[in-house]
GROMACS .gro file of C-alpha atoms in nm:
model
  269
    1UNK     CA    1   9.619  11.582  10.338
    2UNK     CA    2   9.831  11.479  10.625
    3UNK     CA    3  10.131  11.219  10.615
    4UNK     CA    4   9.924  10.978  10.801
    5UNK     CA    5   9.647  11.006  10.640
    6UNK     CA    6   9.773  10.961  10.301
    7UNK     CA    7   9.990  10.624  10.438
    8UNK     CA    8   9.646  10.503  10.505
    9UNK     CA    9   9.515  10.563  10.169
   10UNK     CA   10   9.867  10.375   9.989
   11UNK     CA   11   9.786  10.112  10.270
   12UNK     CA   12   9.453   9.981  10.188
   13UNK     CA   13   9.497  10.034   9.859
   14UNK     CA   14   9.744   9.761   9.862
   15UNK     CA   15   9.512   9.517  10.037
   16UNK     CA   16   9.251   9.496   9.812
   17UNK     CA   17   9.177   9.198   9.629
   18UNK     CA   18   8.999   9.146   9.308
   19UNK     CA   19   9.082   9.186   8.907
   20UNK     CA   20   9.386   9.392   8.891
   21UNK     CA   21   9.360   9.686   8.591
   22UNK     CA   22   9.749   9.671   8.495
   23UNK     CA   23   9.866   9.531   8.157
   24UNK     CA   24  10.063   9.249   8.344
   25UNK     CA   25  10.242   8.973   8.182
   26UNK     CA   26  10.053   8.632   8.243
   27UNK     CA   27  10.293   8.371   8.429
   28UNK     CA   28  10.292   8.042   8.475
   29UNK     CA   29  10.178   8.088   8.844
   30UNK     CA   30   9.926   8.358   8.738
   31UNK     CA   31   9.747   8.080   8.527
   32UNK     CA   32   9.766   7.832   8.835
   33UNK     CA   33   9.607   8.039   9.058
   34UNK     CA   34   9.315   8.148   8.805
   35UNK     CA   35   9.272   7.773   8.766
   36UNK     CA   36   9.200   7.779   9.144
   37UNK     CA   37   8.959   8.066   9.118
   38UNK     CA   38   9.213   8.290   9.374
   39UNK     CA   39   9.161   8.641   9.381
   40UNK     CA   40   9.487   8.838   9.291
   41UNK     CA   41   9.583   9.143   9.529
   42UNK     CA   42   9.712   9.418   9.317
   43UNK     CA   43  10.015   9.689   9.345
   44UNK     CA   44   9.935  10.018   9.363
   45UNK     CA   45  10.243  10.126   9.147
   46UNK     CA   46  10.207   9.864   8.881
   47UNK     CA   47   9.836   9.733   8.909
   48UNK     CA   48   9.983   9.402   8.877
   49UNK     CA   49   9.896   9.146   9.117
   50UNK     CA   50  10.158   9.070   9.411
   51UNK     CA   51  10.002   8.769   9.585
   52UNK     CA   52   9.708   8.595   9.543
   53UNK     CA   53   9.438   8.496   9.827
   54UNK     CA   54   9.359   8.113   9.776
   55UNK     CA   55   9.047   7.891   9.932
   56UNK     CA   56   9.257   7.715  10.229
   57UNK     CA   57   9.234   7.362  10.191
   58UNK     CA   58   9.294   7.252  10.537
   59UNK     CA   59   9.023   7.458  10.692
   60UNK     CA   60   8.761   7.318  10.472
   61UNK     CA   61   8.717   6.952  10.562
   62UNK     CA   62   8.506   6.625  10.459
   63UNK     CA   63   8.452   6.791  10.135
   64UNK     CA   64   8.605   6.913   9.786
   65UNK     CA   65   8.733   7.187   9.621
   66UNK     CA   66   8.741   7.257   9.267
   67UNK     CA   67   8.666   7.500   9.001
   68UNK     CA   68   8.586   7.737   9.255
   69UNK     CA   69   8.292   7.536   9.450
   70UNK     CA   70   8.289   7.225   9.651
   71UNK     CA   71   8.177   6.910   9.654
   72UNK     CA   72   8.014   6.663   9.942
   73UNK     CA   73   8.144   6.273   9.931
   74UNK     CA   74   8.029   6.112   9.646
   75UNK     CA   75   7.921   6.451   9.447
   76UNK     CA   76   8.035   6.448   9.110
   77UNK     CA   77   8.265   6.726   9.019
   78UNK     CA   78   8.139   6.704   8.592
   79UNK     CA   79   8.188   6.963   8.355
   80UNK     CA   80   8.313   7.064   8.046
   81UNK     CA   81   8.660   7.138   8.241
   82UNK     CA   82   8.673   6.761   8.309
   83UNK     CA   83   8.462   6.616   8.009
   84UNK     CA   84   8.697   6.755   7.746
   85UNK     CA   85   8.960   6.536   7.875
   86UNK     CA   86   8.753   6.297   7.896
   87UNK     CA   87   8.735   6.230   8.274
   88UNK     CA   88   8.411   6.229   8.535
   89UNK     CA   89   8.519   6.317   8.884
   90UNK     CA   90   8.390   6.257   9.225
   91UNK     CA   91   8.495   6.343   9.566
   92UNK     CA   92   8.607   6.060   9.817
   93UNK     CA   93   8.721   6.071  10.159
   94UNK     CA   94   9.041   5.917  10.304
   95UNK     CA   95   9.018   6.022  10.681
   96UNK     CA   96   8.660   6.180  10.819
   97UNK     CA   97   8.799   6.539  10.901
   98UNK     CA   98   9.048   6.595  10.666
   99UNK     CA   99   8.960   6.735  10.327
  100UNK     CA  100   8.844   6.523  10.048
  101UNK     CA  101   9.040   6.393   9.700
  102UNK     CA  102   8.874   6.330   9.367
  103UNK     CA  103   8.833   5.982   9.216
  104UNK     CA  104   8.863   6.006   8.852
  105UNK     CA  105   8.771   5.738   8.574
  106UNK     CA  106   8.791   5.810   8.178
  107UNK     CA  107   8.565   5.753   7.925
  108UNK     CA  108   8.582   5.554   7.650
  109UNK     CA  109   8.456   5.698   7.290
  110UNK     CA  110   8.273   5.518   7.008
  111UNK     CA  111   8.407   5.605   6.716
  112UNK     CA  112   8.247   5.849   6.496
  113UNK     CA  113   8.232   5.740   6.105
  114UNK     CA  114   8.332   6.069   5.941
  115UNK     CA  115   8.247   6.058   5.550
  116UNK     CA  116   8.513   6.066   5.285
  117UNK     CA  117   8.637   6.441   5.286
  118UNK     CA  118   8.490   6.576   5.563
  119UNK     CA  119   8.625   6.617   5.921
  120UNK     CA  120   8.571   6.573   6.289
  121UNK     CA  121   8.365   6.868   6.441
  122UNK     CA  122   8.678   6.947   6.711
  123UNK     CA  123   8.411   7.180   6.931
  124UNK     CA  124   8.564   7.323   7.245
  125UNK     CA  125   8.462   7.099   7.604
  126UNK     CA  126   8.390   6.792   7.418
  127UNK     CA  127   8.552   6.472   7.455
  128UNK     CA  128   8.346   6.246   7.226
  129UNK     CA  129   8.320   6.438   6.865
  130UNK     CA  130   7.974   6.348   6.763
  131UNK     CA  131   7.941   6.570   6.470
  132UNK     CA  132   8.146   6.644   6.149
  133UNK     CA  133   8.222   6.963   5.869
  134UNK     CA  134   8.194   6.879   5.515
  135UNK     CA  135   8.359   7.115   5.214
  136UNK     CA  136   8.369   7.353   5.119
  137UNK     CA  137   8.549   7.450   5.449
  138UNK     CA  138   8.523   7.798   5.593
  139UNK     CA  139   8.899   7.945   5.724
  140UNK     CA  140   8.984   8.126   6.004
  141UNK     CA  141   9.321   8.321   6.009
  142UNK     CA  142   9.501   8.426   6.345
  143UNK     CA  143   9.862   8.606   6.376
  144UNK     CA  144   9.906   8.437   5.997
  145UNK     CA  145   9.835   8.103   6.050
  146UNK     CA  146   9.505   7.975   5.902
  147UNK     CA  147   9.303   7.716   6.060
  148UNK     CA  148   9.030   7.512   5.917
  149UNK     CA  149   8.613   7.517   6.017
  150UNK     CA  150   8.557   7.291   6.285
  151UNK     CA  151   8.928   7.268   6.396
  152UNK     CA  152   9.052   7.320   6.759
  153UNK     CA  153   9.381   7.456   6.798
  154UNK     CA  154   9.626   7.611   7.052
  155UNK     CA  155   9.604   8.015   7.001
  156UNK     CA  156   9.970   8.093   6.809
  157UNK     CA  157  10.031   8.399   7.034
  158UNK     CA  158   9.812   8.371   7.349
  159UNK     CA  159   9.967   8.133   7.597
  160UNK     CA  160   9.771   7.873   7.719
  161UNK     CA  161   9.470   7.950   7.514
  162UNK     CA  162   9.273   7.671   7.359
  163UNK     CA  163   9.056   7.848   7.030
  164UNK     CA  164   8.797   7.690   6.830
  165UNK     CA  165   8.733   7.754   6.451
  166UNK     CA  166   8.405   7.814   6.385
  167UNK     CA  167   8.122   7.868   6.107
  168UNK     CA  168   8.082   8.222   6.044
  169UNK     CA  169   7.875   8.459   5.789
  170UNK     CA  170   7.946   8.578   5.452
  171UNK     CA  171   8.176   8.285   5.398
  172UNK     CA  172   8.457   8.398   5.716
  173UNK     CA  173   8.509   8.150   6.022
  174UNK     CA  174   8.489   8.217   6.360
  175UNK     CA  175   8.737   8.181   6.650
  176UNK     CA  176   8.602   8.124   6.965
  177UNK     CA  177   8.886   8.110   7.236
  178UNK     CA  178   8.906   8.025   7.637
  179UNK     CA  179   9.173   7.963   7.897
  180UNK     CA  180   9.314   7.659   7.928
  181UNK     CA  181   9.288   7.504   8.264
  182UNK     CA  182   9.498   7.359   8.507
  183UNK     CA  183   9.350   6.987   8.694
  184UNK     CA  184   9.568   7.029   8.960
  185UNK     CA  185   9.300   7.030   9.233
  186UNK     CA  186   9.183   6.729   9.128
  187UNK     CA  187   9.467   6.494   9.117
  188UNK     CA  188   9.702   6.693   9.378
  189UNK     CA  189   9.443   6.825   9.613
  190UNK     CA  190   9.648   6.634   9.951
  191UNK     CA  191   9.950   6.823   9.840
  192UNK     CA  192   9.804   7.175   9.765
  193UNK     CA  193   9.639   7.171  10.097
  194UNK     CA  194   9.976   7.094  10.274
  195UNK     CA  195  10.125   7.415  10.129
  196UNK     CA  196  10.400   7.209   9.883
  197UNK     CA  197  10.497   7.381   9.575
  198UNK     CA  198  10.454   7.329   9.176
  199UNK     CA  199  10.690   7.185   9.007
  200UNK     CA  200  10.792   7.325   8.652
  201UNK     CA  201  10.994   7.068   8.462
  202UNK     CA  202  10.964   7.306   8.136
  203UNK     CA  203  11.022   7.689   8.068
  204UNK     CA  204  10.703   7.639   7.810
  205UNK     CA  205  10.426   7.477   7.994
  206UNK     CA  206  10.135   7.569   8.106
  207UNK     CA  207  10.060   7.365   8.432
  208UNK     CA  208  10.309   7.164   8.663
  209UNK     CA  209  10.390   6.835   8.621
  210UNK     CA  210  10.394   6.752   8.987
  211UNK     CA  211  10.434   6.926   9.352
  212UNK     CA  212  10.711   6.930   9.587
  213UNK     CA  213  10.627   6.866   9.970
  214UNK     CA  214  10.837   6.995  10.208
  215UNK     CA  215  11.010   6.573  10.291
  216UNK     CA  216  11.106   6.559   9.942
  217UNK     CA  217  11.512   6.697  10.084
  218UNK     CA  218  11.457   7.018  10.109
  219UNK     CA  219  11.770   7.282  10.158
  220UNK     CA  220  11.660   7.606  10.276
  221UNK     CA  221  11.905   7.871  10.169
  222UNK     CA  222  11.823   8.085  10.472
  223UNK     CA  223  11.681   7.919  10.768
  224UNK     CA  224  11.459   8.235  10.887
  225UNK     CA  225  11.235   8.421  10.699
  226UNK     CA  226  11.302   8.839  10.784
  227UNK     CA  227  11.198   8.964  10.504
  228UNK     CA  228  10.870   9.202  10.428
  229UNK     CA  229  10.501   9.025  10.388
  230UNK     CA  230  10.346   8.862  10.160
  231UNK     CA  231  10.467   8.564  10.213
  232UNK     CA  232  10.497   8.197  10.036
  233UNK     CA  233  10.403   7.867  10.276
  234UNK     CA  234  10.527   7.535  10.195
  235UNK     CA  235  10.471   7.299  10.462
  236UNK     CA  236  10.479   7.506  10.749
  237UNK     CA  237  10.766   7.774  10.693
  238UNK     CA  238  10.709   8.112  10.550
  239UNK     CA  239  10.904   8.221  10.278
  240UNK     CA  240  11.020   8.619  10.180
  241UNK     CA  241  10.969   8.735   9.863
  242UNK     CA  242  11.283   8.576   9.674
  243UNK     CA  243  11.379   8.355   9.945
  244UNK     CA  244  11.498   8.033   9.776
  245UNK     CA  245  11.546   7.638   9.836
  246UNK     CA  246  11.625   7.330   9.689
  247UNK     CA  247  11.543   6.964   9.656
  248UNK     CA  248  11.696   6.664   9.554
  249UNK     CA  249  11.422   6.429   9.585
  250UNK     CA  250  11.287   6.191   9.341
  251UNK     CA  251  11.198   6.492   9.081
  252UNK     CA  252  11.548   6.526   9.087
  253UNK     CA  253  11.781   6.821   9.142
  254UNK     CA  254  11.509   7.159   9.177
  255UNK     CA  255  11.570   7.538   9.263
  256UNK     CA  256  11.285   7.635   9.434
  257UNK     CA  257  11.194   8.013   9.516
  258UNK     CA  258  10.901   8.216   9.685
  259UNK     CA  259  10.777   8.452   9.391
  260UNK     CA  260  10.422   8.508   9.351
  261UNK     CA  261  10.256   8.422   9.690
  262UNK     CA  262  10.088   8.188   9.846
  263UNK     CA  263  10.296   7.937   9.665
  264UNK     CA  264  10.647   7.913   9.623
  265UNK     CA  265  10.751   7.699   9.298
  266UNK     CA  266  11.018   7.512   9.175
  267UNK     CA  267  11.229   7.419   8.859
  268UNK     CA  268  11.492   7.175   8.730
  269UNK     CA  269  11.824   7.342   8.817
   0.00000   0.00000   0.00000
């Protein structure tokens, strides 16, 4: 095999997209852009991803994005994503030929008359618990800590997993788990589509709190990007690999840093 032949190989290699095989730790950003349904590109070395290739918000307009399809004005964006926390969704337009931003409203529950030693039947993508468990309760036991039948609960070792405990056979719950979810695209879908960053206000969340746009007094710490691709964007600069910035805006004092593209994100300094 020749030298330039085998550069090709390492080359597209390297551009693929799709599920990447490497046993890669699961960051906060990692989560994010599974919420969004992007599609990771993976190293070659590590089989880790090293950017991610994200539905471009601006290009898509008069409509909706979320949860990996969109939606026309007035379409309803309802599922058990959005039902668990209670919300229906629908897409609304601010300008004809920008993109669109979800209206949300919450529901209200009637309460559910659970009988004297039973419990509320916590099922996974429910808002309104309609149902209940009555003794004797089945268990279901997970890195030591033992959960009741019917009871929903945040996995102990698995971040940002959401598990349900239920009935099983031969006396033994069952745990069903799924990702947890971030909502971001329906409450912050103006400022993902300008290319602003998440904002992290804790080291132990799983989804920001809010996003940083590129007015909210921003300091670059080097004004010109020379670094290898992939890049971040916010706003309309493109950020190296471990490039870094700050704001002082109204979240505060923030470091800010390009690490897993297409986003850069930011923290409380």
């Amino acid at each position: 095999m020749t030298f330039a032949s085998a550069f090709l190989l390492v080359f597209f290699a390297r551009t693929v997209y799709g599920s990447c095989p490497g046993d890669c730790p699961h960051t906060k950003l990692a989560f994010l852009y599974e919420s969004f349904k992007c599609e990771p590109k993976c190293s070659n070395e590590s089989n880790c991803p090293v950017e991610y290739k994200c539905v471009d918000l601006a290009a898509n307009s008069n409509v909706c994005y979320f949860n990996g399809n969109f939606y026309k004005p007035d379409e309803t964006a309802q599922s058990s994503l959005t039902w668990e926390q209670c919300m229906g969704c629908s897409c609304g337009l601010q300008e004809v030929g920008h993109p669109g931003t979800f209206n949300c409203y919450y529901a209200d529950c009637i309460m559910f008359n659970v009988t004297e030693g039973c419990r509320l039947d916590e099922k996974l993508g429910e808002c309104c618990y309609t149902s209940q468990v009555c003794p004797p309760f089945q268990t279901c036991t997970i890195a030591k800590q033992r959960f009741l039948e019917g009871q929903k609960f945040i996995h102990p070792t698995e971040k940002c997993t959401k598990c349900y405990c239920g009935k099983g056979e031969g006396g033994a719950g069952v745990v069903n788990c799924e990702r947890q979810y971030c909502l971001d695209l329906l409450f912050f879908q103006y400022e993902i589509m300008r290319k602003c960053a998440p904002l992290y206000q804790e080291t132990d969340v799983c989804c920001p709190s809010g996003w940083i746009c590129p007015e909210d007094n921003i300091t670059f710490e080097e004004e010109h990007n020379t670094g290898p691709a992939p890049y971040c964007t916010f706003g309309t600069k493109l950020l190296s690999k471990g490039q870094k910035f700050r704001s002082s805006g109204k979240w505060g004092n923030l470091s800010c840093e390009c690490v897993l593209p297409p986003y850069a994100s930011c923290k409380k300094i």
